[in-house]
């Protein structure tokens, strides 16, 4: 796993993913790597320090809770930040960091980092979370990789073994599909139901259909990637919706992949 030297982790989100990889302690003051990416509302919320180098805070999507920053170090050298949240949340996060450190690096998508080359002609239009997840994947090994994020949307990004981003796909997540269906037809439940092959009731049919659409998207991505590259890519999944979509033994989950990529960015910024 990629870690900055030295690095701590701060994760701020409406609902946060589970704890990422630990990092080795340092004799220097720590940098703080902050990930303010939001993940789905229907996961269990939690907040607080998980270990001396890892802080998590949950919020309602509008404002950070009072006292969320008390677990942060009083002083540290630098912070690297990525945020896809609301502007007010980003400002609050930056304000809290700016009084504690002298240098803040805000990650952004760039055309090329090391041997990772982004396929988009306008790379700034590629979400920073997708960019950082690809950086994290490359730090794990040459690949090829199919990097899949499951949050509000499902994103697929294919990277060949030479680091060339071959492009991606975006679709609504199962949670967003059900939210949209419920908004248009309130009799269709927004949550619940097991996933089965063929359902005999509406609740199970909704879960099975929406999950099935997402899983089929990923399966077709793996198939098309293998045809394009001449070899099957490794599959890395991250994001708050992965647990609801796959069992723990079905796929390789990389819940801190964006933070791993941010750690790479932090080393570059330093």
Tab-separated table of C-alpha atoms in Angstrom, residues 6-261:
chain	number	residue	atom	x	y	z
A	6	UNK	CA	5.193	10.681	7.319
A	7	UNK	CA	1.388	10.563	7.046
A	8	UNK	CA	-1.664	10.605	9.233
A	9	UNK	CA	-5.187	10.161	7.928
A	10	UNK	CA	-8.239	12.367	8.335
A	11	UNK	CA	-11.422	11.258	6.654
A	12	UNK	CA	-14.428	13.564	6.660
A	13	UNK	CA	-17.630	12.358	5.069
A	14	UNK	CA	-21.398	12.270	5.349
A	15	UNK	CA	-20.937	8.579	6.032
A	16	UNK	CA	-17.414	7.273	6.155
A	17	UNK	CA	-15.794	4.150	4.837
A	18	UNK	CA	-14.101	1.745	7.195
A	19	UNK	CA	-10.565	2.279	8.433
A	20	UNK	CA	-7.804	2.338	5.847
A	21	UNK	CA	-4.314	0.863	6.138
A	22	UNK	CA	-2.166	1.876	9.064
A	23	UNK	CA	1.073	3.712	8.504
A	24	UNK	CA	4.352	3.570	10.325
A	25	UNK	CA	5.078	6.233	12.966
A	26	UNK	CA	7.658	8.902	12.239
A	27	UNK	CA	10.152	10.902	14.262
A	28	UNK	CA	8.956	14.061	12.476
A	29	UNK	CA	5.756	16.010	12.916
A	30	UNK	CA	3.074	14.276	10.853
A	31	UNK	CA	1.474	15.399	7.674
A	32	UNK	CA	-2.296	14.963	7.621
A	33	UNK	CA	-3.884	13.477	4.542
A	34	UNK	CA	-7.500	14.608	4.417
A	35	UNK	CA	-10.187	13.005	2.278
A	36	UNK	CA	-13.478	14.870	2.267
A	37	UNK	CA	-15.172	12.662	-0.314
A	38	UNK	CA	-18.818	11.904	0.491
A	39	UNK	CA	-20.155	8.340	0.469
A	40	UNK	CA	-23.725	6.963	0.604
A	41	UNK	CA	-26.130	7.961	3.365
A	42	UNK	CA	-27.361	4.442	4.128
A	43	UNK	CA	-24.159	3.165	5.725
A	44	UNK	CA	-23.543	3.204	9.469
A	45	UNK	CA	-22.228	6.577	10.622
A	46	UNK	CA	-19.342	6.846	13.018
A	47	UNK	CA	-16.809	9.442	14.088
A	48	UNK	CA	-13.746	9.861	16.248
A	49	UNK	CA	-10.123	8.779	16.365
A	50	UNK	CA	-9.539	5.152	15.386
A	51	UNK	CA	-5.849	5.337	16.225
A	52	UNK	CA	-3.398	8.210	16.833
A	53	UNK	CA	-2.899	8.722	13.109
A	54	UNK	CA	-6.431	8.177	11.819
A	55	UNK	CA	-9.386	10.496	12.446
A	56	UNK	CA	-12.881	10.112	11.022
A	57	UNK	CA	-15.833	12.493	11.233
A	58	UNK	CA	-19.392	12.115	9.974
A	59	UNK	CA	-21.707	14.964	8.968
A	60	UNK	CA	-25.146	15.598	7.543
A	61	UNK	CA	-24.038	16.955	4.182
A	62	UNK	CA	-24.569	20.580	5.173
A	63	UNK	CA	-22.221	21.290	8.082
A	64	UNK	CA	-19.505	19.622	10.103
A	65	UNK	CA	-20.523	18.695	13.670
A	66	UNK	CA	-19.362	20.809	16.600
A	67	UNK	CA	-16.002	19.679	17.924
A	68	UNK	CA	-15.248	17.334	15.028
A	69	UNK	CA	-11.652	18.601	14.868
A	70	UNK	CA	-10.650	18.055	18.511
A	71	UNK	CA	-8.874	14.809	17.646
A	72	UNK	CA	-6.549	16.550	15.167
A	73	UNK	CA	-2.930	17.210	16.181
A	74	UNK	CA	-2.376	20.731	17.509
A	75	UNK	CA	0.361	21.312	14.924
A	76	UNK	CA	1.634	19.438	11.888
A	77	UNK	CA	3.777	20.358	8.932
A	78	UNK	CA	1.427	19.980	5.973
A	79	UNK	CA	-1.884	18.656	4.738
A	80	UNK	CA	-2.963	17.214	1.409
A	81	UNK	CA	-6.692	17.542	0.747
A	82	UNK	CA	-9.227	16.243	-1.700
A	83	UNK	CA	-12.884	17.224	-1.508
A	84	UNK	CA	-15.946	16.500	-3.609
A	85	UNK	CA	-18.307	17.832	-0.945
A	86	UNK	CA	-20.287	21.040	-0.745
A	87	UNK	CA	-18.249	24.287	-0.820
A	88	UNK	CA	-19.195	25.146	2.776
A	89	UNK	CA	-17.836	21.815	3.994
A	90	UNK	CA	-14.625	22.306	2.080
A	91	UNK	CA	-14.165	25.790	3.571
A	92	UNK	CA	-14.743	24.448	7.099
A	93	UNK	CA	-12.217	21.677	6.519
A	94	UNK	CA	-9.600	24.060	5.142
A	95	UNK	CA	-10.178	26.527	7.990
A	96	UNK	CA	-9.543	23.812	10.573
A	97	UNK	CA	-6.385	22.675	8.813
A	98	UNK	CA	-4.995	26.147	8.133
A	99	UNK	CA	-4.719	27.021	11.840
A	100	UNK	CA	-2.733	23.851	12.458
A	101	UNK	CA	-0.293	23.698	9.569
A	102	UNK	CA	1.598	26.010	7.247
A	103	UNK	CA	1.172	24.201	3.938
A	104	UNK	CA	-1.997	22.779	2.394
A	105	UNK	CA	-1.935	21.015	-0.964
A	106	UNK	CA	-5.300	20.551	-2.685
A	107	UNK	CA	-5.194	17.558	-5.012
A	108	UNK	CA	-6.422	18.038	-8.565
A	109	UNK	CA	-6.510	15.913	-11.664
A	110	UNK	CA	-3.528	16.445	-13.953
A	111	UNK	CA	-2.759	14.856	-17.347
A	112	UNK	CA	0.223	12.825	-16.164
A	113	UNK	CA	1.725	11.717	-12.857
A	114	UNK	CA	4.740	9.434	-13.140
A	115	UNK	CA	3.686	6.772	-15.608
A	116	UNK	CA	-0.049	7.321	-15.074
A	117	UNK	CA	-1.471	9.136	-18.099
A	118	UNK	CA	-5.096	10.255	-18.088
A	119	UNK	CA	-7.190	9.497	-21.184
A	120	UNK	CA	-9.443	12.568	-20.982
A	121	UNK	CA	-8.548	15.336	-23.476
A	122	UNK	CA	-9.668	17.722	-20.716
A	123	UNK	CA	-8.267	15.963	-17.635
A	124	UNK	CA	-9.605	18.625	-15.264
A	125	UNK	CA	-13.106	17.242	-15.976
A	126	UNK	CA	-12.170	13.866	-14.468
A	127	UNK	CA	-13.220	13.702	-10.815
A	128	UNK	CA	-10.340	14.034	-8.385
A	129	UNK	CA	-11.528	10.991	-6.445
A	130	UNK	CA	-11.265	8.853	-9.594
A	131	UNK	CA	-7.830	10.288	-10.353
A	132	UNK	CA	-6.558	9.580	-6.851
A	133	UNK	CA	-8.024	6.071	-6.858
A	134	UNK	CA	-6.035	5.357	-10.027
A	135	UNK	CA	-2.906	6.745	-8.387
A	136	UNK	CA	-3.556	4.420	-5.467
A	137	UNK	CA	-4.020	1.463	-7.798
A	138	UNK	CA	-0.742	2.150	-9.601
A	139	UNK	CA	1.038	2.377	-6.255
A	140	UNK	CA	-0.161	-1.151	-5.502
A	141	UNK	CA	1.383	-2.559	-8.669
A	142	UNK	CA	1.646	-2.191	-12.424
A	143	UNK	CA	-1.675	-3.837	-13.140
A	144	UNK	CA	-3.566	-3.723	-15.426
A	145	UNK	CA	-6.365	-2.551	-13.144
A	146	UNK	CA	-10.078	-1.957	-13.410
A	147	UNK	CA	-10.750	0.545	-10.615
A	148	UNK	CA	-14.389	0.649	-9.518
A	149	UNK	CA	-15.843	3.214	-7.129
A	150	UNK	CA	-19.311	2.681	-5.642
A	151	UNK	CA	-20.729	5.817	-4.058
A	152	UNK	CA	-23.474	8.101	-5.325
A	153	UNK	CA	-22.416	6.887	-8.760
A	154	UNK	CA	-20.560	3.807	-9.934
A	155	UNK	CA	-17.356	4.709	-11.757
A	156	UNK	CA	-15.120	2.362	-13.724
A	157	UNK	CA	-11.615	3.306	-14.841
A	158	UNK	CA	-9.285	1.037	-16.793
A	159	UNK	CA	-5.507	1.390	-16.524
A	160	UNK	CA	-3.213	-0.784	-18.631
A	161	UNK	CA	0.083	-2.228	-17.397
A	162	UNK	CA	1.991	0.747	-18.830
A	163	UNK	CA	-0.016	3.252	-16.801
A	164	UNK	CA	-2.211	4.468	-19.660
A	165	UNK	CA	-5.757	5.273	-18.569
A	166	UNK	CA	-7.943	3.717	-21.258
A	167	UNK	CA	-11.068	5.582	-20.154
A	168	UNK	CA	-14.023	4.840	-17.927
A	169	UNK	CA	-17.746	4.563	-17.358
A	170	UNK	CA	-20.205	6.286	-15.004
A	171	UNK	CA	-23.637	5.062	-13.935
A	172	UNK	CA	-25.977	5.605	-10.982
A	173	UNK	CA	-25.342	3.426	-7.957
A	174	UNK	CA	-28.053	1.026	-6.729
A	175	UNK	CA	-28.809	3.467	-3.897
A	176	UNK	CA	-29.305	6.315	-6.362
A	177	UNK	CA	-31.412	4.128	-8.669
A	178	UNK	CA	-33.762	3.321	-5.814
A	179	UNK	CA	-33.825	6.925	-4.631
A	180	UNK	CA	-34.811	8.055	-8.137
A	181	UNK	CA	-37.497	5.389	-8.448
A	182	UNK	CA	-38.933	6.295	-5.045
A	183	UNK	CA	-38.951	9.995	-5.971
A	184	UNK	CA	-41.045	9.265	-9.058
A	185	UNK	CA	-43.197	6.515	-7.538
A	186	UNK	CA	-43.402	6.750	-3.748
A	187	UNK	CA	-44.969	3.302	-3.439
A	188	UNK	CA	-41.598	1.823	-4.424
A	189	UNK	CA	-39.521	1.477	-1.223
A	190	UNK	CA	-36.198	3.261	-1.182
A	191	UNK	CA	-34.451	0.714	1.065
A	192	UNK	CA	-34.528	-2.945	1.994
A	193	UNK	CA	-34.952	-6.356	0.465
A	194	UNK	CA	-32.500	-9.186	-0.190
A	195	UNK	CA	-30.912	-9.851	-3.571
A	196	UNK	CA	-32.332	-12.978	-5.226
A	197	UNK	CA	-32.297	-14.430	-8.737
A	198	UNK	CA	-36.003	-13.791	-9.369
A	199	UNK	CA	-38.098	-12.033	-6.759
A	200	UNK	CA	-41.706	-12.767	-5.803
A	201	UNK	CA	-42.333	-9.332	-4.265
A	202	UNK	CA	-41.628	-5.707	-5.091
A	203	UNK	CA	-39.101	-5.035	-2.327
A	204	UNK	CA	-36.850	-7.936	-3.297
A	205	UNK	CA	-37.308	-7.166	-6.992
A	206	UNK	CA	-36.071	-3.611	-6.492
A	207	UNK	CA	-32.946	-4.714	-4.622
A	208	UNK	CA	-32.245	-7.523	-7.076
A	209	UNK	CA	-32.770	-5.381	-10.154
A	210	UNK	CA	-30.725	-2.376	-9.027
A	211	UNK	CA	-27.884	-4.458	-7.599
A	212	UNK	CA	-27.972	-6.687	-10.653
A	213	UNK	CA	-27.633	-3.711	-12.992
A	214	UNK	CA	-24.573	-2.487	-11.099
A	215	UNK	CA	-22.933	-5.908	-10.941
A	216	UNK	CA	-23.604	-6.461	-14.640
A	217	UNK	CA	-21.951	-3.126	-15.447
A	218	UNK	CA	-18.825	-4.242	-13.610
A	219	UNK	CA	-18.883	-7.701	-15.220
A	220	UNK	CA	-19.186	-6.189	-18.694
A	221	UNK	CA	-16.353	-3.787	-17.876
A	222	UNK	CA	-14.113	-6.702	-16.924
A	223	UNK	CA	-15.030	-8.549	-20.110
A	224	UNK	CA	-14.495	-5.551	-22.394
A	225	UNK	CA	-11.229	-4.700	-20.642
A	226	UNK	CA	-9.888	-8.219	-21.205
A	227	UNK	CA	-10.791	-8.010	-24.899
A	228	UNK	CA	-9.172	-4.582	-25.248
A	229	UNK	CA	-5.982	-5.425	-23.366
A	230	UNK	CA	-5.617	-9.075	-24.301
A	231	UNK	CA	-5.494	-10.012	-20.618
A	232	UNK	CA	-7.893	-9.718	-17.677
A	233	UNK	CA	-7.279	-6.736	-15.389
A	234	UNK	CA	-7.164	-6.899	-11.628
A	235	UNK	CA	-10.313	-5.553	-9.999
A	236	UNK	CA	-10.140	-3.024	-7.161
A	237	UNK	CA	-13.346	-1.763	-5.541
A	238	UNK	CA	-13.667	1.193	-3.204
A	239	UNK	CA	-16.438	3.413	-1.889
A	240	UNK	CA	-19.163	3.204	0.687
A	241	UNK	CA	-21.527	1.123	-1.437
A	242	UNK	CA	-19.226	-1.849	-2.039
A	243	UNK	CA	-20.253	-3.854	1.030
A	244	UNK	CA	-23.924	-3.779	0.044
A	245	UNK	CA	-23.105	-4.915	-3.499
A	246	UNK	CA	-20.555	-7.684	-2.912
A	247	UNK	CA	-19.712	-10.163	-0.203
A	248	UNK	CA	-16.356	-9.833	1.508
A	249	UNK	CA	-15.020	-12.952	-0.242
A	250	UNK	CA	-16.285	-12.072	-3.724
A	251	UNK	CA	-13.941	-9.221	-4.668
A	252	UNK	CA	-10.804	-7.372	-3.618
A	253	UNK	CA	-11.976	-4.390	-1.621
A	254	UNK	CA	-9.711	-1.362	-1.272
A	255	UNK	CA	-11.739	0.929	1.024
A	256	UNK	CA	-8.924	3.481	1.435
A	257	UNK	CA	-7.854	3.560	-2.216
A	258	UNK	CA	-8.528	7.299	-2.613
A	259	UNK	CA	-6.495	7.980	0.534
A	260	UNK	CA	-3.711	5.768	-0.813
A	261	UNK	CA	-3.654	7.896	-3.946
